[in-house]
Amino acid sequence: MPSYGFLKDKDAFFMAQALKEARKAYEEDEVPVGAVIIFENKIIARAYNQVEQLKDSTAHAEILAITQAENFLADKFLNKCAIYVTIEPCLMCLGAIVLARIETLVFACREPKFGAVFSLVNAAVLDFNHKLRIKEGILCQEAAVLMKSFFQKKRAG
């Protein structure tokens, strides 16, 4: 197993990488969501929300990372890949994750207003033709602090 530096846990290491992406979004005044996609224990795609920058409501971190990973692997299916996302994916992103046949979804925190894995929709009970492994709660506190800080800054004006 490769060395993950000061983080001994693989999930924590990759989520920390997704958080780096989320911080880029924060700095660019985008909702701070970051994502990385892993294949064979290596990051093959990384992205952050760029909705405002690209003037594209679909430019979520997950969608941008999926496109990068599909280009990297030259395949529309991301079998044997995992995606790490700082916030529970919305319905659009969950659909893209399933359609890309990503094997594992790991996210930090639930998103009660738009999250479509457990919050608004329970993906575990949906009868998709592709079974997705889901893990949550990795570095949740760090992701939550970033989101709260962003929206407090927005409200302050």
Short mmCIF file of N, CA and C in Angstrom, two decimals:
data_model
loop_
_atom_site.label_atom_id
_atom_site.label_comp_id
_atom_site.label_asym_id
_atom_site.label_seq_id
_atom_site.Cartn_x
_atom_site.Cartn_y
_atom_site.Cartn_z
N MET A 1 0.84 -1.18 0.00
CA MET A 1 0.00 0.00 0.00
C MET A 1 0.89 1.25 0.00
N PRO A 2 0.54 2.24 -0.81
CA PRO A 2 1.35 3.45 -0.87
C PRO A 2 1.29 4.22 0.44
N SER A 3 2.26 5.09 0.63
CA SER A 3 2.31 5.93 1.82
C SER A 3 1.36 7.11 1.62
N TYR A 4 0.58 7.43 2.66
CA TYR A 4 -0.34 8.56 2.60
C TYR A 4 0.11 9.69 3.50
N GLY A 5 1.42 9.77 3.74
CA GLY A 5 1.97 10.86 4.54
C GLY A 5 1.44 10.83 5.96
N PHE A 6 1.10 12.00 6.48
CA PHE A 6 0.65 12.09 7.87
C PHE A 6 -0.73 11.46 8.05
N LEU A 7 -1.49 11.28 6.98
CA LEU A 7 -2.79 10.64 7.08
C LEU A 7 -2.61 9.15 6.81
N LYS A 8 -2.83 8.34 7.79
CA LYS A 8 -2.61 6.90 7.65
C LYS A 8 -3.76 6.21 6.92
N ASP A 9 -4.90 6.86 6.87
CA ASP A 9 -6.09 6.28 6.27
C ASP A 9 -6.22 6.73 4.82
N LYS A 10 -6.41 5.79 3.92
CA LYS A 10 -6.54 6.10 2.49
C LYS A 10 -7.72 7.03 2.23
N ASP A 11 -8.87 6.75 2.85
CA ASP A 11 -10.05 7.59 2.63
C ASP A 11 -9.79 9.02 3.10
N ALA A 12 -9.15 9.19 4.24
CA ALA A 12 -8.86 10.53 4.74
C ALA A 12 -7.89 11.25 3.80
N PHE A 13 -6.91 10.53 3.28
CA PHE A 13 -5.95 11.14 2.36
C PHE A 13 -6.66 11.67 1.12
N PHE A 14 -7.48 10.83 0.49
CA PHE A 14 -8.15 11.26 -0.75
C PHE A 14 -9.20 12.34 -0.48
N MET A 15 -9.88 12.27 0.68
CA MET A 15 -10.84 13.32 1.00
C MET A 15 -10.10 14.64 1.24
N ALA A 16 -8.92 14.58 1.83
CA ALA A 16 -8.12 15.80 2.00
C ALA A 16 -7.79 16.42 0.65
N GLN A 17 -7.57 15.58 -0.35
CA GLN A 17 -7.32 16.09 -1.71
C GLN A 17 -8.57 16.75 -2.28
N ALA A 18 -9.72 16.16 -2.03
CA ALA A 18 -10.98 16.77 -2.47
C ALA A 18 -11.20 18.10 -1.75
N LEU A 19 -10.84 18.17 -0.48
CA LEU A 19 -10.96 19.43 0.26
C LEU A 19 -10.05 20.51 -0.30
N LYS A 20 -8.89 20.13 -0.80
CA LYS A 20 -8.01 21.11 -1.47
C LYS A 20 -8.73 21.73 -2.67
N GLU A 21 -9.44 20.88 -3.39
CA GLU A 21 -10.22 21.38 -4.54
C GLU A 21 -11.34 22.30 -4.07
N ALA A 22 -12.02 21.92 -2.99
CA ALA A 22 -13.11 22.74 -2.45
C ALA A 22 -12.60 24.11 -2.03
N ARG A 23 -11.39 24.16 -1.48
CA ARG A 23 -10.80 25.45 -1.08
C ARG A 23 -10.54 26.33 -2.31
N LYS A 24 -10.19 25.73 -3.42
CA LYS A 24 -10.02 26.50 -4.66
C LYS A 24 -11.35 27.14 -5.05
N ALA A 25 -12.43 26.37 -4.95
CA ALA A 25 -13.76 26.91 -5.25
C ALA A 25 -14.07 28.08 -4.32
N TYR A 26 -13.80 27.90 -3.04
CA TYR A 26 -14.04 28.95 -2.04
C TYR A 26 -13.31 30.23 -2.44
N GLU A 27 -12.05 30.10 -2.80
CA GLU A 27 -11.23 31.26 -3.18
C GLU A 27 -11.76 31.95 -4.43
N GLU A 28 -12.45 31.20 -5.28
CA GLU A 28 -13.00 31.77 -6.52
C GLU A 28 -14.48 32.13 -6.37
N ASP A 29 -14.95 32.19 -5.13
CA ASP A 29 -16.32 32.56 -4.80
C ASP A 29 -17.36 31.60 -5.41
N GLU A 30 -16.98 30.34 -5.46
CA GLU A 30 -17.89 29.27 -5.88
C GLU A 30 -18.29 28.49 -4.64
N VAL A 31 -19.43 27.85 -4.66
CA VAL A 31 -19.81 26.98 -3.55
C VAL A 31 -18.69 25.96 -3.39
N PRO A 32 -18.11 25.86 -2.20
CA PRO A 32 -16.88 25.07 -2.02
C PRO A 32 -17.10 23.56 -1.95
N VAL A 33 -17.23 22.99 -3.13
CA VAL A 33 -17.32 21.53 -3.25
C VAL A 33 -16.16 21.08 -4.13
N GLY A 34 -15.48 20.03 -3.68
CA GLY A 34 -14.37 19.47 -4.44
C GLY A 34 -14.56 17.98 -4.61
N ALA A 35 -13.95 17.45 -5.67
CA ALA A 35 -14.03 16.02 -5.94
C ALA A 35 -12.73 15.53 -6.55
N VAL A 36 -12.38 14.29 -6.20
CA VAL A 36 -11.28 13.60 -6.88
C VAL A 36 -11.76 12.19 -7.23
N ILE A 37 -11.23 11.67 -8.31
CA ILE A 37 -11.54 10.30 -8.73
C ILE A 37 -10.26 9.50 -8.71
N ILE A 38 -10.37 8.31 -8.12
CA ILE A 38 -9.24 7.43 -7.89
C ILE A 38 -9.37 6.18 -8.75
N PHE A 39 -8.28 5.79 -9.37
CA PHE A 39 -8.19 4.52 -10.09
C PHE A 39 -6.85 3.90 -9.72
N GLU A 40 -6.90 2.66 -9.25
CA GLU A 40 -5.70 1.95 -8.83
C GLU A 40 -4.86 2.77 -7.84
N ASN A 41 -5.54 3.33 -6.85
CA ASN A 41 -4.92 4.12 -5.78
C ASN A 41 -4.20 5.38 -6.26
N LYS A 42 -4.58 5.88 -7.43
CA LYS A 42 -3.99 7.12 -7.95
C LYS A 42 -5.12 8.07 -8.34
N ILE A 43 -4.89 9.35 -8.10
CA ILE A 43 -5.86 10.36 -8.53
C ILE A 43 -5.74 10.54 -10.03
N ILE A 44 -6.84 10.33 -10.73
CA ILE A 44 -6.85 10.51 -12.19
C ILE A 44 -7.66 11.74 -12.61
N ALA A 45 -8.40 12.31 -11.66
CA ALA A 45 -9.18 13.52 -11.97
C ALA A 45 -9.40 14.29 -10.68
N ARG A 46 -9.42 15.60 -10.80
CA ARG A 46 -9.71 16.46 -9.66
C ARG A 46 -10.43 17.69 -10.19
N ALA A 47 -11.42 18.14 -9.42
CA ALA A 47 -12.20 19.29 -9.88
C ALA A 47 -12.89 19.95 -8.70
N TYR A 48 -13.37 21.15 -8.95
CA TYR A 48 -14.16 21.89 -7.97
C TYR A 48 -15.29 22.59 -8.71
N ASN A 49 -16.30 23.02 -7.96
CA ASN A 49 -17.44 23.69 -8.57
C ASN A 49 -16.97 24.90 -9.37
N GLN A 50 -17.51 25.03 -10.58
CA GLN A 50 -17.19 26.17 -11.45
C GLN A 50 -18.44 26.73 -12.11
N VAL A 51 -19.56 26.63 -11.41
CA VAL A 51 -20.85 27.08 -11.93
C VAL A 51 -20.83 28.55 -12.31
N GLU A 52 -20.34 29.38 -11.41
CA GLU A 52 -20.30 30.83 -11.65
C GLU A 52 -19.30 31.19 -12.74
N GLN A 53 -18.11 30.62 -12.63
CA GLN A 53 -17.04 30.92 -13.59
C GLN A 53 -17.43 30.54 -15.01
N LEU A 54 -18.02 29.36 -15.17
CA LEU A 54 -18.37 28.87 -16.51
C LEU A 54 -19.78 29.26 -16.93
N LYS A 55 -20.54 29.88 -16.01
CA LYS A 55 -21.94 30.23 -16.29
C LYS A 55 -22.69 28.98 -16.77
N ASP A 56 -22.52 27.89 -16.01
CA ASP A 56 -23.06 26.58 -16.37
C ASP A 56 -23.57 25.90 -15.11
N SER A 57 -24.87 25.74 -15.01
CA SER A 57 -25.46 25.15 -13.81
C SER A 57 -25.07 23.68 -13.61
N THR A 58 -24.50 23.05 -14.63
CA THR A 58 -24.07 21.66 -14.50
C THR A 58 -22.59 21.52 -14.16
N ALA A 59 -21.89 22.61 -13.98
CA ALA A 59 -20.44 22.57 -13.76
C ALA A 59 -20.11 22.27 -12.29
N HIS A 60 -20.71 21.20 -11.78
CA HIS A 60 -20.42 20.75 -10.42
C HIS A 60 -19.11 19.98 -10.41
N ALA A 61 -18.47 19.94 -9.27
CA ALA A 61 -17.18 19.26 -9.13
C ALA A 61 -17.25 17.82 -9.63
N GLU A 62 -18.31 17.11 -9.26
CA GLU A 62 -18.43 15.70 -9.64
C GLU A 62 -18.51 15.54 -11.16
N ILE A 63 -19.30 16.37 -11.81
CA ILE A 63 -19.47 16.28 -13.27
C ILE A 63 -18.15 16.57 -13.98
N LEU A 64 -17.47 17.62 -13.54
CA LEU A 64 -16.19 17.97 -14.16
C LEU A 64 -15.15 16.88 -13.94
N ALA A 65 -15.13 16.29 -12.75
CA ALA A 65 -14.17 15.22 -12.46
C ALA A 65 -14.49 13.96 -13.28
N ILE A 66 -15.76 13.65 -13.42
CA ILE A 66 -16.15 12.47 -14.22
C ILE A 66 -15.68 12.64 -15.66
N THR A 67 -15.89 13.81 -16.22
CA THR A 67 -15.45 14.06 -17.61
C THR A 67 -13.94 13.89 -17.73
N GLN A 68 -13.19 14.44 -16.78
CA GLN A 68 -11.72 14.28 -16.80
C GLN A 68 -11.32 12.81 -16.72
N ALA A 69 -11.95 12.07 -15.81
CA ALA A 69 -11.59 10.67 -15.62
C ALA A 69 -11.93 9.83 -16.85
N GLU A 70 -13.09 10.10 -17.45
CA GLU A 70 -13.45 9.37 -18.67
C GLU A 70 -12.46 9.67 -19.79
N ASN A 71 -12.03 10.91 -19.89
CA ASN A 71 -11.01 11.26 -20.89
C ASN A 71 -9.69 10.57 -20.58
N PHE A 72 -9.30 10.54 -19.31
CA PHE A 72 -8.05 9.91 -18.90
C PHE A 72 -8.05 8.42 -19.24
N LEU A 73 -9.15 7.74 -18.93
CA LEU A 73 -9.23 6.29 -19.18
C LEU A 73 -9.72 5.95 -20.58
N ALA A 74 -10.12 6.97 -21.35
CA ALA A 74 -10.68 6.79 -22.68
C ALA A 74 -11.82 5.77 -22.66
N ASP A 75 -12.74 5.97 -21.70
CA ASP A 75 -13.87 5.07 -21.54
C ASP A 75 -15.01 5.82 -20.88
N LYS A 76 -16.23 5.51 -21.28
CA LYS A 76 -17.39 6.15 -20.66
C LYS A 76 -17.74 5.53 -19.32
N PHE A 77 -17.17 4.37 -19.02
CA PHE A 77 -17.42 3.70 -17.75
C PHE A 77 -16.18 3.79 -16.86
N LEU A 78 -16.42 4.12 -15.61
CA LEU A 78 -15.33 4.27 -14.64
C LEU A 78 -15.36 3.13 -13.64
N ASN A 79 -15.46 1.92 -14.20
CA ASN A 79 -15.41 0.73 -13.35
C ASN A 79 -14.11 0.74 -12.55
N LYS A 80 -14.16 0.24 -11.35
CA LYS A 80 -13.00 0.16 -10.47
C LYS A 80 -12.49 1.53 -10.03
N CYS A 81 -13.32 2.56 -10.17
CA CYS A 81 -12.95 3.89 -9.71
C CYS A 81 -13.76 4.24 -8.46
N ALA A 82 -13.21 5.15 -7.68
CA ALA A 82 -13.90 5.72 -6.53
C ALA A 82 -13.90 7.23 -6.70
N ILE A 83 -14.99 7.85 -6.26
CA ILE A 83 -15.06 9.31 -6.26
C ILE A 83 -15.18 9.77 -4.82
N TYR A 84 -14.38 10.76 -4.47
CA TYR A 84 -14.40 11.38 -3.15
C TYR A 84 -14.93 12.80 -3.33
N VAL A 85 -15.98 13.12 -2.60
CA VAL A 85 -16.65 14.42 -2.74
C VAL A 85 -16.83 15.01 -1.35
N THR A 86 -16.64 16.31 -1.23
CA THR A 86 -16.69 16.95 0.08
C THR A 86 -18.10 17.09 0.64
N ILE A 87 -19.10 17.07 -0.22
CA ILE A 87 -20.49 17.21 0.21
C ILE A 87 -21.34 16.16 -0.52
N GLU A 88 -22.38 15.69 0.12
CA GLU A 88 -23.29 14.72 -0.48
C GLU A 88 -23.74 15.20 -1.87
N PRO A 89 -23.57 14.39 -2.89
CA PRO A 89 -23.93 14.80 -4.25
C PRO A 89 -25.43 15.09 -4.41
N CYS A 90 -25.73 16.02 -5.32
CA CYS A 90 -27.11 16.32 -5.68
C CYS A 90 -27.63 15.22 -6.61
N LEU A 91 -28.89 15.32 -6.98
CA LEU A 91 -29.52 14.31 -7.82
C LEU A 91 -28.83 14.20 -9.19
N MET A 92 -28.47 15.34 -9.78
CA MET A 92 -27.79 15.32 -11.08
C MET A 92 -26.46 14.58 -10.97
N CYS A 93 -25.69 14.90 -9.94
CA CYS A 93 -24.37 14.29 -9.78
C CYS A 93 -24.47 12.82 -9.42
N LEU A 94 -25.43 12.46 -8.58
CA LEU A 94 -25.64 11.05 -8.27
C LEU A 94 -25.96 10.28 -9.55
N GLY A 95 -26.82 10.85 -10.39
CA GLY A 95 -27.15 10.20 -11.66
C GLY A 95 -25.92 10.01 -12.53
N ALA A 96 -25.07 11.02 -12.60
CA ALA A 96 -23.85 10.92 -13.41
C ALA A 96 -22.91 9.87 -12.84
N ILE A 97 -22.81 9.80 -11.51
CA ILE A 97 -21.95 8.81 -10.86
C ILE A 97 -22.43 7.41 -11.20
N VAL A 98 -23.74 7.19 -11.15
CA VAL A 98 -24.31 5.88 -11.47
C VAL A 98 -24.12 5.56 -12.95
N LEU A 99 -24.42 6.53 -13.82
CA LEU A 99 -24.28 6.30 -15.26
C LEU A 99 -22.84 6.00 -15.66
N ALA A 100 -21.88 6.60 -14.96
CA ALA A 100 -20.46 6.35 -15.24
C ALA A 100 -20.00 5.03 -14.63
N ARG A 101 -20.87 4.40 -13.86
CA ARG A 101 -20.59 3.13 -13.20
C ARG A 101 -19.39 3.19 -12.26
N ILE A 102 -19.27 4.32 -11.58
CA ILE A 102 -18.25 4.45 -10.54
C ILE A 102 -18.56 3.42 -9.47
N GLU A 103 -17.54 2.76 -8.99
CA GLU A 103 -17.72 1.66 -8.03
C GLU A 103 -18.06 2.14 -6.62
N THR A 104 -17.37 3.20 -6.17
CA THR A 104 -17.52 3.66 -4.79
C THR A 104 -17.64 5.17 -4.72
N LEU A 105 -18.59 5.63 -3.92
CA LEU A 105 -18.77 7.04 -3.63
C LEU A 105 -18.44 7.25 -2.15
N VAL A 106 -17.51 8.17 -1.88
CA VAL A 106 -17.17 8.54 -0.51
C VAL A 106 -17.42 10.03 -0.40
N PHE A 107 -18.26 10.43 0.57
CA PHE A 107 -18.48 11.86 0.75
C PHE A 107 -18.34 12.23 2.21
N ALA A 108 -18.01 13.51 2.43
CA ALA A 108 -17.72 13.98 3.79
C ALA A 108 -18.99 14.21 4.59
N CYS A 109 -19.87 15.09 4.10
CA CYS A 109 -21.04 15.52 4.88
C CYS A 109 -22.32 15.42 4.06
N ARG A 110 -23.39 15.20 4.77
CA ARG A 110 -24.70 15.25 4.14
C ARG A 110 -25.05 16.70 3.82
N GLU A 111 -25.90 16.86 2.81
CA GLU A 111 -26.36 18.17 2.38
C GLU A 111 -27.89 18.15 2.44
N PRO A 112 -28.48 18.67 3.52
CA PRO A 112 -29.92 18.50 3.73
C PRO A 112 -30.82 19.15 2.70
N LYS A 113 -30.34 20.17 1.99
CA LYS A 113 -31.19 20.87 1.02
C LYS A 113 -31.16 20.26 -0.37
N PHE A 114 -30.02 19.70 -0.78
CA PHE A 114 -29.89 19.19 -2.14
C PHE A 114 -29.32 17.78 -2.22
N GLY A 115 -28.83 17.24 -1.13
CA GLY A 115 -28.20 15.92 -1.15
C GLY A 115 -29.15 14.83 -1.59
N ALA A 116 -28.70 14.00 -2.52
CA ALA A 116 -29.58 12.98 -3.09
C ALA A 116 -29.07 11.56 -2.86
N VAL A 117 -28.22 11.39 -1.85
CA VAL A 117 -27.76 10.04 -1.53
C VAL A 117 -28.54 9.51 -0.32
N PHE A 118 -28.68 10.36 0.69
CA PHE A 118 -29.46 10.00 1.88
C PHE A 118 -30.43 11.10 2.31
N SER A 119 -30.10 12.36 2.06
CA SER A 119 -30.88 13.47 2.62
C SER A 119 -32.26 13.63 2.00
N LEU A 120 -32.33 13.87 0.70
CA LEU A 120 -33.62 14.04 0.03
C LEU A 120 -34.12 12.76 -0.61
N VAL A 121 -33.18 11.96 -1.05
CA VAL A 121 -33.47 10.68 -1.70
C VAL A 121 -32.57 9.66 -1.03
N ASN A 122 -33.07 8.46 -0.83
CA ASN A 122 -32.24 7.40 -0.29
C ASN A 122 -31.79 6.52 -1.45
N ALA A 123 -30.59 6.75 -1.91
CA ALA A 123 -30.07 6.03 -3.07
C ALA A 123 -29.99 4.53 -2.82
N ALA A 124 -29.86 4.13 -1.58
CA ALA A 124 -29.74 2.70 -1.26
C ALA A 124 -31.00 1.93 -1.63
N VAL A 125 -32.15 2.59 -1.66
CA VAL A 125 -33.39 1.87 -1.98
C VAL A 125 -33.77 1.99 -3.46
N LEU A 126 -33.05 2.81 -4.21
CA LEU A 126 -33.33 2.93 -5.64
C LEU A 126 -32.80 1.70 -6.37
N ASP A 127 -33.54 1.26 -7.33
CA ASP A 127 -33.19 0.03 -8.04
C ASP A 127 -32.40 0.33 -9.31
N PHE A 128 -31.20 0.87 -9.13
CA PHE A 128 -30.33 1.14 -10.28
C PHE A 128 -29.80 -0.19 -10.81
N ASN A 129 -29.46 -0.21 -12.10
CA ASN A 129 -28.84 -1.42 -12.66
C ASN A 129 -27.37 -1.54 -12.24
N HIS A 130 -26.85 -0.51 -11.62
CA HIS A 130 -25.47 -0.50 -11.14
C HIS A 130 -25.49 -0.29 -9.63
N LYS A 131 -24.87 -1.15 -8.90
CA LYS A 131 -24.82 -1.02 -7.44
C LYS A 131 -23.61 -0.19 -7.05
N LEU A 132 -23.86 0.85 -6.30
CA LEU A 132 -22.85 1.81 -5.88
C LEU A 132 -22.57 1.60 -4.41
N ARG A 133 -21.29 1.43 -4.07
CA ARG A 133 -20.91 1.39 -2.65
C ARG A 133 -20.80 2.83 -2.16
N ILE A 134 -21.32 3.08 -0.96
CA ILE A 134 -21.35 4.43 -0.43
C ILE A 134 -20.75 4.45 0.96
N LYS A 135 -19.90 5.46 1.19
CA LYS A 135 -19.31 5.66 2.51
C LYS A 135 -19.38 7.15 2.81
N GLU A 136 -19.76 7.50 4.02
CA GLU A 136 -19.87 8.92 4.37
C GLU A 136 -19.17 9.22 5.69
N GLY A 137 -18.94 10.51 5.92
CA GLY A 137 -18.42 10.97 7.20
C GLY A 137 -16.93 11.19 7.26
N ILE A 138 -16.22 11.02 6.16
CA ILE A 138 -14.77 11.20 6.15
C ILE A 138 -14.44 12.70 6.10
N LEU A 139 -13.76 13.20 7.11
CA LEU A 139 -13.39 14.62 7.25
C LEU A 139 -14.60 15.54 7.16
N CYS A 140 -15.70 15.09 7.72
CA CYS A 140 -16.95 15.86 7.69
C CYS A 140 -16.80 17.23 8.35
N GLN A 141 -16.14 17.28 9.48
CA GLN A 141 -16.02 18.56 10.19
C GLN A 141 -15.32 19.60 9.34
N GLU A 142 -14.25 19.21 8.67
CA GLU A 142 -13.50 20.14 7.82
C GLU A 142 -14.37 20.65 6.66
N ALA A 143 -15.10 19.75 6.04
CA ALA A 143 -15.97 20.13 4.92
C ALA A 143 -17.10 21.03 5.39
N ALA A 144 -17.68 20.72 6.54
CA ALA A 144 -18.79 21.52 7.08
C ALA A 144 -18.34 22.92 7.43
N VAL A 145 -17.15 23.05 8.03
CA VAL A 145 -16.63 24.37 8.39
C VAL A 145 -16.43 25.22 7.13
N LEU A 146 -15.92 24.63 6.08
CA LEU A 146 -15.70 25.35 4.82
C LEU A 146 -17.03 25.84 4.24
N MET A 147 -18.04 24.98 4.22
CA MET A 147 -19.35 25.37 3.68
C MET A 147 -19.98 26.47 4.54
N LYS A 148 -19.96 26.29 5.85
CA LYS A 148 -20.56 27.30 6.75
C LYS A 148 -19.86 28.65 6.59
N SER A 149 -18.55 28.63 6.50
CA SER A 149 -17.79 29.86 6.34
C SER A 149 -18.17 30.56 5.03
N PHE A 150 -18.31 29.78 3.97
CA PHE A 150 -18.66 30.35 2.67
C PHE A 150 -20.01 31.06 2.73
N PHE A 151 -21.02 30.38 3.28
CA PHE A 151 -22.35 30.97 3.30
C PHE A 151 -22.48 32.10 4.31
N GLN A 152 -21.72 32.07 5.38
CA GLN A 152 -21.69 33.21 6.31
C GLN A 152 -21.10 34.43 5.62
N LYS A 153 -20.04 34.20 4.85
CA LYS A 153 -19.40 35.29 4.10
C LYS A 153 -20.39 35.87 3.06
N LYS A 154 -21.15 35.00 2.43
CA LYS A 154 -22.13 35.45 1.43
C LYS A 154 -23.22 36.30 2.08
N ARG A 155 -23.71 35.85 3.23
CA ARG A 155 -24.78 36.58 3.92
C ARG A 155 -24.28 37.93 4.44
N ALA A 156 -23.02 37.98 4.82
CA ALA A 156 -22.44 39.23 5.36
C ALA A 156 -22.26 40.27 4.25
N GLY A 157 -22.22 39.77 3.06
CA GLY A 157 -22.26 40.68 1.98
C GLY A 157 -21.16 41.10 1.18
#
